[in-house]
Short mmCIF file of C-alpha atoms in Angstrom, two decimals:
data_model
loop_
_atom_site.label_atom_id
_atom_site.label_comp_id
_atom_site.label_asym_id
_atom_site.label_seq_id
_atom_site.Cartn_x
_atom_site.Cartn_y
_atom_site.Cartn_z
CA MET J 258 0.00 0.00 0.00
CA ALA J 259 2.82 2.41 0.88
CA LEU J 260 4.26 1.96 -2.63
CA LEU J 261 0.90 3.18 -3.95
CA GLY J 262 1.20 6.38 -1.91
CA ILE J 263 -1.25 5.28 0.77
CA ASN J 264 -0.27 5.94 4.39
CA VAL J 265 0.24 2.77 6.42
CA ILE J 266 0.50 2.48 10.19
CA ILE J 267 2.65 -0.32 11.55
CA GLU J 268 2.17 -0.92 15.26
CA ASN J 269 4.98 -3.24 16.21
CA SER J 270 6.02 -1.65 19.49
CA PHE J 271 9.58 -1.33 18.16
CA TRP J 272 11.09 -2.20 21.52
CA SER J 273 14.75 -1.73 20.67
CA LYS J 274 16.74 1.03 19.04
CA ILE J 275 18.24 -1.55 16.67
CA GLU J 276 14.78 -2.76 15.57
CA ARG J 277 13.63 0.81 14.91
CA LYS J 278 16.79 1.54 12.94
CA GLU J 279 16.34 -1.63 10.85
CA TYR J 280 12.74 -0.72 9.97
CA LYS J 281 13.76 2.81 8.96
CA ALA J 282 16.56 1.42 6.79
CA PHE J 283 14.31 -1.24 5.22
CA TYR J 284 11.59 1.18 4.17
CA GLY J 285 14.10 3.88 3.27
CA SER J 286 15.85 1.46 0.89
CA LYS J 287 12.53 1.09 -0.94
CA GLY J 288 12.00 4.85 -1.14
CA ILE J 289 9.21 4.73 1.44
CA PRO J 290 9.40 7.54 4.00
CA SER J 291 8.67 6.54 7.59
CA GLU J 292 8.10 8.26 10.90
CA LEU J 293 8.40 7.01 14.45
CA HIS J 294 5.58 8.25 16.69
CA TYR J 295 6.14 7.69 20.39
CA ILE J 296 3.60 8.09 23.17
CA ASP J 297 5.46 8.84 26.40
CA THR J 298 3.30 6.92 28.87
CA PRO J 299 3.72 7.11 32.67
CA GLN J 300 4.79 3.98 34.53
CA GLU J 301 1.42 3.77 36.34
CA GLN J 302 -0.48 3.65 33.03
CA ARG J 303 1.89 1.05 31.59
CA THR J 304 1.20 -1.13 34.64
CA LYS J 305 -2.57 -0.80 34.08
CA ASN J 306 -2.10 -1.70 30.40
CA ILE J 307 -0.08 -4.80 31.28
CA LYS J 308 -2.72 -5.99 33.76
CA LYS J 309 -5.48 -5.43 31.20
CA ARG J 310 -3.52 -7.26 28.49
CA ASN J 311 -2.87 -10.22 30.77
CA LYS J 312 -6.60 -10.48 31.56
CA GLU J 313 -7.31 -10.47 27.81
CA ILE J 314 -4.92 -13.40 27.40
CA ALA J 315 -6.86 -15.38 29.97
CA ASN J 316 -9.98 -14.75 27.86
CA GLY J 317 -8.22 -15.62 24.57
CA LEU J 318 -8.30 -12.04 23.26
CA ASN J 319 -4.56 -11.40 23.19
CA PHE J 320 -1.45 -13.52 22.86
CA PHE J 321 1.44 -11.54 24.36
CA LEU J 322 1.92 -12.36 28.03
CA VAL J 323 3.98 -10.07 30.23
CA GLN J 324 4.68 -11.76 33.56
CA GLU J 325 6.09 -8.74 35.29
CA GLU J 326 6.42 -5.10 34.47
CA SER J 327 10.15 -5.60 34.79
CA ASP J 328 9.91 -7.68 31.57
CA ILE J 329 8.95 -4.49 29.74
CA ASN J 330 11.56 -2.40 31.50
CA HIS J 331 14.23 -4.97 30.74
CA PHE J 332 13.57 -5.27 27.00
CA PHE J 333 12.18 -1.86 26.04
CA GLU J 334 14.55 0.90 25.02
CA GLU J 335 12.75 4.22 25.06
CA PRO J 336 13.55 6.22 21.93
CA SER J 337 15.40 9.46 22.34
CA LYS J 338 13.61 12.66 21.42
CA LYS J 339 16.02 12.89 18.46
CA GLU J 340 15.07 9.40 17.30
CA ALA J 341 11.30 9.95 17.44
CA ASP J 342 9.75 12.01 14.66
CA VAL J 343 6.66 12.69 16.76
CA TRP J 344 6.76 12.65 20.59
CA VAL J 345 3.44 12.77 22.40
CA LYS J 346 3.10 13.06 26.17
CA TRP J 347 0.32 10.87 27.64
CA LEU J 348 -2.35 13.18 29.09
CA CYS J 349 -5.08 10.91 30.49
#
């Protein structure tokens, strides 16, 4: 779709700086511009999201289990403000 000039949103979480860099390079090599949008979410909200997601797994509505919030903190590398094209601060 992107090659047809249609905007496409890829929600892949992009947990690591390397993964984000690889995606940018992949699409850039095909002449497809890309932007990284990051929502800066407070720790308390992330905890609520994890608990909700884990309940969804129990009901068969999701497939990504996070045992502990430390799993997220261990694997996730927050993008720098230079790396993100759009940086949004969570307001709710």
